[in-house]
Coordinates of C-alpha atoms in Angstrom, one line a residue:
M1 CA 0.0 0.0 0.0
K2 CA 2.8 2.4 0.9
K3 CA 4.5 1.7 -2.4
L4 CA 1.2 2.3 -4.3
A5 CA 0.7 5.6 -2.3
F6 CA 4.3 6.7 -3.3
V7 CA 3.6 6.0 -6.9
C8 CA 0.4 7.9 -6.8
M9 CA 2.0 10.9 -5.1
A10 CA 4.9 10.9 -7.7
G11 CA 2.3 10.9 -10.5
L12 CA 0.5 13.7 -8.8
F13 CA 3.6 15.8 -8.5
A14 CA 4.5 15.1 -12.1
Q15 CA 1.1 16.2 -13.3
L16 CA 1.3 19.4 -11.1
S17 CA 4.7 20.1 -12.7
V18 CA 3.2 19.8 -16.2
N19 CA 0.3 22.0 -15.3
T20 CA 2.6 24.6 -13.8
A21 CA 4.7 24.7 -16.9
A22 CA 1.6 25.0 -19.1
V23 CA 0.3 27.9 -17.0
A24 CA 3.7 29.6 -17.2
Q25 CA 3.7 29.2 -20.9
E26 CA 0.1 30.5 -21.3
T27 CA 0.6 33.6 -19.1
Y28 CA 3.7 35.0 -20.9
P29 CA 4.1 37.9 -20.7
A30 CA 3.3 37.9 -17.0
R31 CA 5.1 41.3 -16.4
A32 CA 6.4 44.2 -18.4
V33 CA 8.6 43.5 -21.4
T34 CA 11.4 46.0 -22.2
I35 CA 12.2 46.8 -25.9
T36 CA 15.6 48.4 -26.1
V37 CA 16.3 50.8 -28.9
P38 CA 20.0 51.4 -29.5
Y39 CA 19.6 55.0 -30.6
S40 CA 18.4 58.3 -29.2
P41 CA 14.6 59.2 -29.5
G42 CA 13.4 60.7 -32.7
G43 CA 14.7 58.3 -35.3
T44 CA 12.8 55.7 -37.3
T45 CA 13.9 52.8 -35.2
D46 CA 12.5 54.5 -32.1
Y47 CA 9.3 55.4 -34.0
V48 CA 8.8 51.8 -35.1
A49 CA 9.5 50.4 -31.6
R50 CA 7.0 52.8 -29.9
M51 CA 4.3 52.0 -32.5
L52 CA 4.8 48.3 -32.1
A53 CA 5.1 48.5 -28.3
K54 CA 1.8 50.3 -28.0
Q55 CA 0.0 47.8 -30.2
M56 CA 1.6 44.7 -28.5
S57 CA 0.6 46.1 -25.1
E58 CA -3.0 46.5 -26.2
I59 CA -3.2 43.0 -27.7
S60 CA -1.4 41.2 -24.8
K61 CA -2.9 43.3 -22.0
Q62 CA 0.6 43.6 -20.6
S63 CA 3.1 46.5 -20.8
F64 CA 5.8 46.6 -23.6
V65 CA 8.1 49.5 -22.6
V66 CA 10.6 51.2 -24.9
E67 CA 14.0 52.1 -23.5
N68 CA 16.6 54.1 -25.4
K69 CA 20.3 53.2 -25.0
P70 CA 22.2 55.1 -27.7
G71 CA 25.9 55.0 -28.5
A72 CA 28.7 53.1 -30.3
S73 CA 26.5 52.4 -33.4
G74 CA 24.1 50.4 -31.4
T75 CA 26.6 48.0 -29.7
I76 CA 26.0 49.4 -26.2
A77 CA 22.3 48.5 -26.2
T78 CA 22.8 45.2 -28.1
S79 CA 25.5 44.1 -25.6
A80 CA 23.1 44.8 -22.7
V81 CA 20.3 42.7 -24.2
M82 CA 22.8 39.9 -25.0
R83 CA 23.7 39.9 -21.3
S84 CA 20.1 39.7 -20.1
K85 CA 18.3 36.6 -19.1
P86 CA 16.9 34.7 -22.1
D87 CA 13.3 34.8 -20.9
G88 CA 11.6 37.1 -23.4
Y89 CA 11.5 40.1 -21.1
S90 CA 14.4 41.9 -22.6
L91 CA 14.1 42.5 -26.4
L92 CA 16.1 44.5 -29.0
M93 CA 14.6 46.6 -31.7
N94 CA 17.2 47.2 -34.3
D95 CA 17.5 48.1 -38.0
T96 CA 19.8 47.4 -41.0
T97 CA 22.7 48.8 -38.9
Y98 CA 22.8 45.5 -37.0
A99 CA 23.8 43.6 -40.2
M100 CA 26.6 46.2 -40.7
L101 CA 28.3 45.9 -37.3
P102 CA 30.6 43.0 -38.2
A103 CA 32.0 45.1 -41.0
V104 CA 32.6 48.0 -38.7
F105 CA 34.1 46.5 -35.5
K106 CA 37.0 44.1 -35.3
K107 CA 35.4 42.3 -32.4
L108 CA 31.9 42.3 -31.0
S109 CA 31.0 41.0 -27.5
W110 CA 28.5 38.7 -29.0
D111 CA 28.2 36.6 -32.2
P112 CA 25.9 38.5 -34.5
V113 CA 24.2 35.3 -35.8
K114 CA 24.5 32.7 -33.1
D115 CA 23.7 34.8 -30.1
I116 CA 20.4 36.2 -31.2
A117 CA 16.9 34.7 -31.5
P118 CA 15.2 36.6 -34.4
I119 CA 11.5 37.3 -33.8
A120 CA 10.3 39.2 -36.8
N121 CA 11.1 41.8 -39.4
V122 CA 8.6 44.5 -38.4
A123 CA 8.8 47.0 -41.2
S124 CA 10.8 48.2 -44.2
T125 CA 11.4 51.6 -45.7
P126 CA 13.2 53.2 -48.6
V127 CA 15.8 55.9 -47.8
I128 CA 15.7 59.5 -48.9
L129 CA 18.5 62.0 -49.7
I130 CA 17.8 65.2 -47.9
V131 CA 19.5 68.6 -47.5
P132 CA 18.7 71.7 -45.4
A133 CA 15.8 73.9 -46.5
N134 CA 18.1 76.7 -47.4
S135 CA 20.6 74.5 -49.2
P136 CA 21.7 75.7 -52.7
F137 CA 21.2 72.1 -54.0
N138 CA 17.8 71.4 -55.6
S139 CA 18.8 68.1 -57.3
V140 CA 21.1 65.2 -57.0
A141 CA 23.0 66.6 -60.1
D142 CA 23.6 69.9 -58.3
L143 CA 25.0 68.1 -55.2
V144 CA 27.2 65.7 -57.2
K145 CA 28.6 68.6 -59.3
A146 CA 29.6 70.6 -56.2
A147 CA 31.0 67.5 -54.5
K148 CA 33.2 66.7 -57.5
E149 CA 34.5 70.2 -57.8
K150 CA 35.6 70.2 -54.1
P151 CA 36.0 66.7 -52.7
E152 CA 35.2 66.4 -48.9
S153 CA 34.1 70.1 -48.8
L154 CA 30.5 68.9 -48.1
T155 CA 29.5 67.0 -45.0
F156 CA 27.0 64.2 -44.5
G157 CA 25.5 63.3 -41.2
S158 CA 24.7 59.8 -39.9
G159 CA 23.4 58.0 -36.9
G160 CA 26.9 56.8 -36.1
K161 CA 29.9 55.2 -37.7
G162 CA 28.7 51.9 -39.2
S163 CA 25.1 52.8 -38.9
S164 CA 22.6 52.2 -41.7
T165 CA 22.6 56.0 -42.5
H166 CA 26.4 55.9 -42.6
L167 CA 26.8 53.0 -45.0
A168 CA 23.8 54.2 -47.1
G169 CA 25.8 57.4 -47.5
E170 CA 28.9 55.4 -48.5
V171 CA 27.0 53.5 -51.2
F172 CA 25.7 56.9 -52.5
Q173 CA 29.2 58.3 -52.7
H174 CA 30.5 55.2 -54.4
Q175 CA 27.8 55.2 -57.1
A176 CA 28.0 59.0 -57.6
D177 CA 31.8 58.9 -57.6
I178 CA 32.1 61.7 -55.0
K179 CA 33.7 62.1 -51.6
L180 CA 31.8 63.7 -48.7
L181 CA 33.1 64.3 -45.2
H182 CA 31.3 62.0 -42.7
V183 CA 30.0 63.4 -39.4
P184 CA 28.6 60.7 -37.1
Y185 CA 26.0 61.3 -34.3
K186 CA 24.4 59.1 -31.6
G187 CA 21.4 58.3 -33.7
A188 CA 19.4 59.2 -36.8
G189 CA 17.3 61.7 -34.7
E190 CA 20.3 63.7 -33.7
A191 CA 21.7 63.6 -37.2
L192 CA 18.4 64.9 -38.6
L193 CA 18.4 67.8 -36.1
A194 CA 21.9 68.7 -37.2
L195 CA 20.7 68.7 -40.8
V196 CA 17.7 70.9 -40.0
G197 CA 20.0 73.3 -38.2
G198 CA 22.4 73.5 -41.1
T199 CA 25.3 71.9 -39.2
V200 CA 25.7 69.3 -42.0
D201 CA 25.1 69.6 -45.7
V202 CA 23.4 66.3 -46.6
E203 CA 21.9 63.1 -45.0
I204 CA 20.4 59.9 -46.2
S205 CA 17.5 59.0 -43.9
A206 CA 14.7 56.5 -43.6
T207 CA 11.4 58.0 -44.8
P208 CA 9.5 57.9 -41.5
T209 CA 12.1 60.1 -39.9
A210 CA 12.4 62.5 -42.9
I211 CA 8.9 62.9 -44.3
P212 CA 7.5 65.1 -41.4
Q213 CA 10.5 67.4 -41.8
I214 CA 10.1 67.5 -45.6
T215 CA 6.3 68.3 -45.5
S216 CA 6.9 71.0 -42.9
G217 CA 9.5 72.6 -45.1
K218 CA 12.4 72.2 -42.7
V219 CA 14.4 70.1 -45.2
K220 CA 14.4 69.4 -49.0
A221 CA 14.3 66.0 -50.5
L222 CA 16.4 65.3 -53.6
A223 CA 15.8 61.6 -54.3
I224 CA 14.2 58.5 -52.8
S225 CA 15.3 54.8 -53.1
S226 CA 11.8 53.4 -53.8
P227 CA 11.1 51.9 -57.2
Q228 CA 8.4 54.5 -57.8
R229 CA 7.7 58.0 -56.4
L230 CA 5.8 58.0 -53.2
P231 CA 2.3 59.4 -53.2
Q232 CA 3.2 61.5 -50.1
L233 CA 6.1 63.1 -52.0
P234 CA 5.0 63.2 -55.7
K235 CA 7.6 65.8 -56.6
V236 CA 10.6 63.8 -55.2
P237 CA 12.3 61.7 -58.0
T238 CA 13.6 58.2 -57.5
F239 CA 17.3 57.7 -57.5
A240 CA 16.8 56.0 -60.9
E241 CA 15.2 59.2 -62.2
A242 CA 18.0 61.2 -60.7
G243 CA 20.6 59.3 -62.6
L244 CA 21.6 56.6 -60.1
P245 CA 19.5 53.5 -61.1
D246 CA 21.5 51.1 -59.0
Y247 CA 20.9 52.9 -55.7
T248 CA 18.2 50.6 -54.2
V249 CA 19.1 50.7 -50.5
Q250 CA 16.2 49.7 -48.2
N251 CA 16.1 49.8 -44.4
W252 CA 14.5 47.1 -42.2
F253 CA 13.4 47.3 -38.6
G254 CA 13.1 44.1 -36.6
L255 CA 12.8 42.6 -33.2
V256 CA 15.2 40.0 -31.7
A257 CA 15.7 38.3 -28.3
R258 CA 18.8 36.7 -26.9
A259 CA 19.6 33.2 -28.1
G260 CA 18.3 30.6 -25.7
T261 CA 14.9 32.2 -25.3
P262 CA 12.3 29.4 -25.2
A263 CA 10.9 28.6 -28.6
D264 CA 7.3 28.9 -27.4
I265 CA 8.0 32.5 -26.2
I266 CA 9.6 33.4 -29.6
S267 CA 6.6 32.0 -31.3
K268 CA 4.2 34.0 -29.1
L269 CA 6.2 37.2 -29.7
N270 CA 6.2 36.5 -33.4
Q271 CA 2.4 36.1 -33.4
L272 CA 2.1 39.3 -31.3
V273 CA 4.1 41.2 -33.9
K274 CA 2.1 39.7 -36.8
N275 CA -1.2 40.7 -35.1
S276 CA 0.1 44.2 -34.4
V277 CA 1.2 45.0 -37.9
A278 CA -2.0 43.5 -39.3
D279 CA -3.9 46.3 -37.6
K280 CA -5.3 48.7 -40.3
S281 CA -4.5 51.8 -38.3
I282 CA -0.9 50.8 -37.8
Q283 CA -0.5 50.0 -41.5
A284 CA -2.0 53.4 -42.4
S285 CA 0.3 55.2 -40.0
F286 CA 3.4 53.5 -41.5
E287 CA 2.2 54.0 -45.1
K288 CA 1.7 57.7 -44.4
L289 CA 5.4 57.9 -43.6
G290 CA 6.6 55.8 -46.6
A291 CA 7.1 52.6 -44.6
Q292 CA 5.6 49.1 -45.1
T293 CA 4.8 46.6 -42.3
V294 CA 6.3 43.2 -42.8
G295 CA 5.7 40.7 -40.0
S296 CA 8.0 37.9 -41.2
S297 CA 8.6 34.5 -39.5
P298 CA 11.6 34.0 -37.2
G299 CA 13.2 31.8 -39.8
E300 CA 12.8 34.3 -42.6
F301 CA 14.2 37.1 -40.5
S302 CA 17.1 34.9 -39.4
R303 CA 18.1 34.2 -43.0
Q304 CA 17.6 37.9 -44.0
I305 CA 20.0 39.0 -41.2
A306 CA 22.7 36.4 -42.2
N307 CA 22.4 37.4 -45.9
E308 CA 22.7 41.1 -45.2
I309 CA 25.7 40.7 -42.9
D310 CA 27.4 39.1 -45.9
S311 CA 26.3 41.8 -48.5
W312 CA 27.0 44.8 -46.2
G313 CA 30.4 43.4 -45.4
R314 CA 31.2 43.5 -49.1
I315 CA 29.9 47.1 -49.4
A316 CA 32.0 48.2 -46.4
A317 CA 35.1 46.6 -47.9
R318 CA 34.5 48.3 -51.2
A319 CA 34.1 51.6 -49.5
G320 CA 37.4 51.1 -47.7
L321 CA 35.8 51.3 -44.3
E322 CA 38.4 50.5 -41.6
K323 CA 37.2 48.4 -38.7
Q324 CA 37.6 49.9 -35.3

């Protein structure tokens, strides 16, 4: 009888363990989730993160909070998330810059492929070439002509060395056969403020960051990397129309966790992202600023990151970018 009682109790405890695990799985997220943005407020990555966090909070009935940790081209924030517990409560919202980091730094404190658990590509945008409102340049041809006459006399701002805005500028210089002087900032938002203030001469920005400044008359747009002109900016030519048909740079903005995060949590987060970007009001808000929601699977996003690390590495090498 004692043996039978022991077996029954063991079975009961095993069942309780299964039930407890099931409840834990069902209740994620059981507390606030932090989405870390590796740049200062005001840039497109920050905008996407805040839009997504708001929608995910509404759907899950739990708080998704955005925290900005700018500096070192996003490596400060990324390192912090990679040191966090892999439990789904510390996430990273990054952009195309992430795929560029291996081409910029000799050594990173994490493996850019093995140490992350991709969740979803949230959105993508074309980039746009902008200058201050009082700039003498009214076309790409004007800018290129002046840059060729006096190499490195014109400055271009970016969200940091090795950032997407930096390498987008390097690609532009290569294809236009010009040389500009790079001025890095701690994020695309800061770089844009510098451009508006006339501190730098030119910048290549993601459309959600730039469009409000363009429509308000604070900056001028010279070309956009979309295949066709945007309805929001019908007078802005594509790069192809401006004489640079091979300039097709696009930015992505995606969510990742630390490797080791349970697969069921990654799956739940992915579904939360998909449900969030499927919302018509979110799609309209993004489209208004020239962006498109994506909502890819973890596997698709993982392959995209790996492919872009390779392609941006070749671009950086061609641009002669020295690793730091």
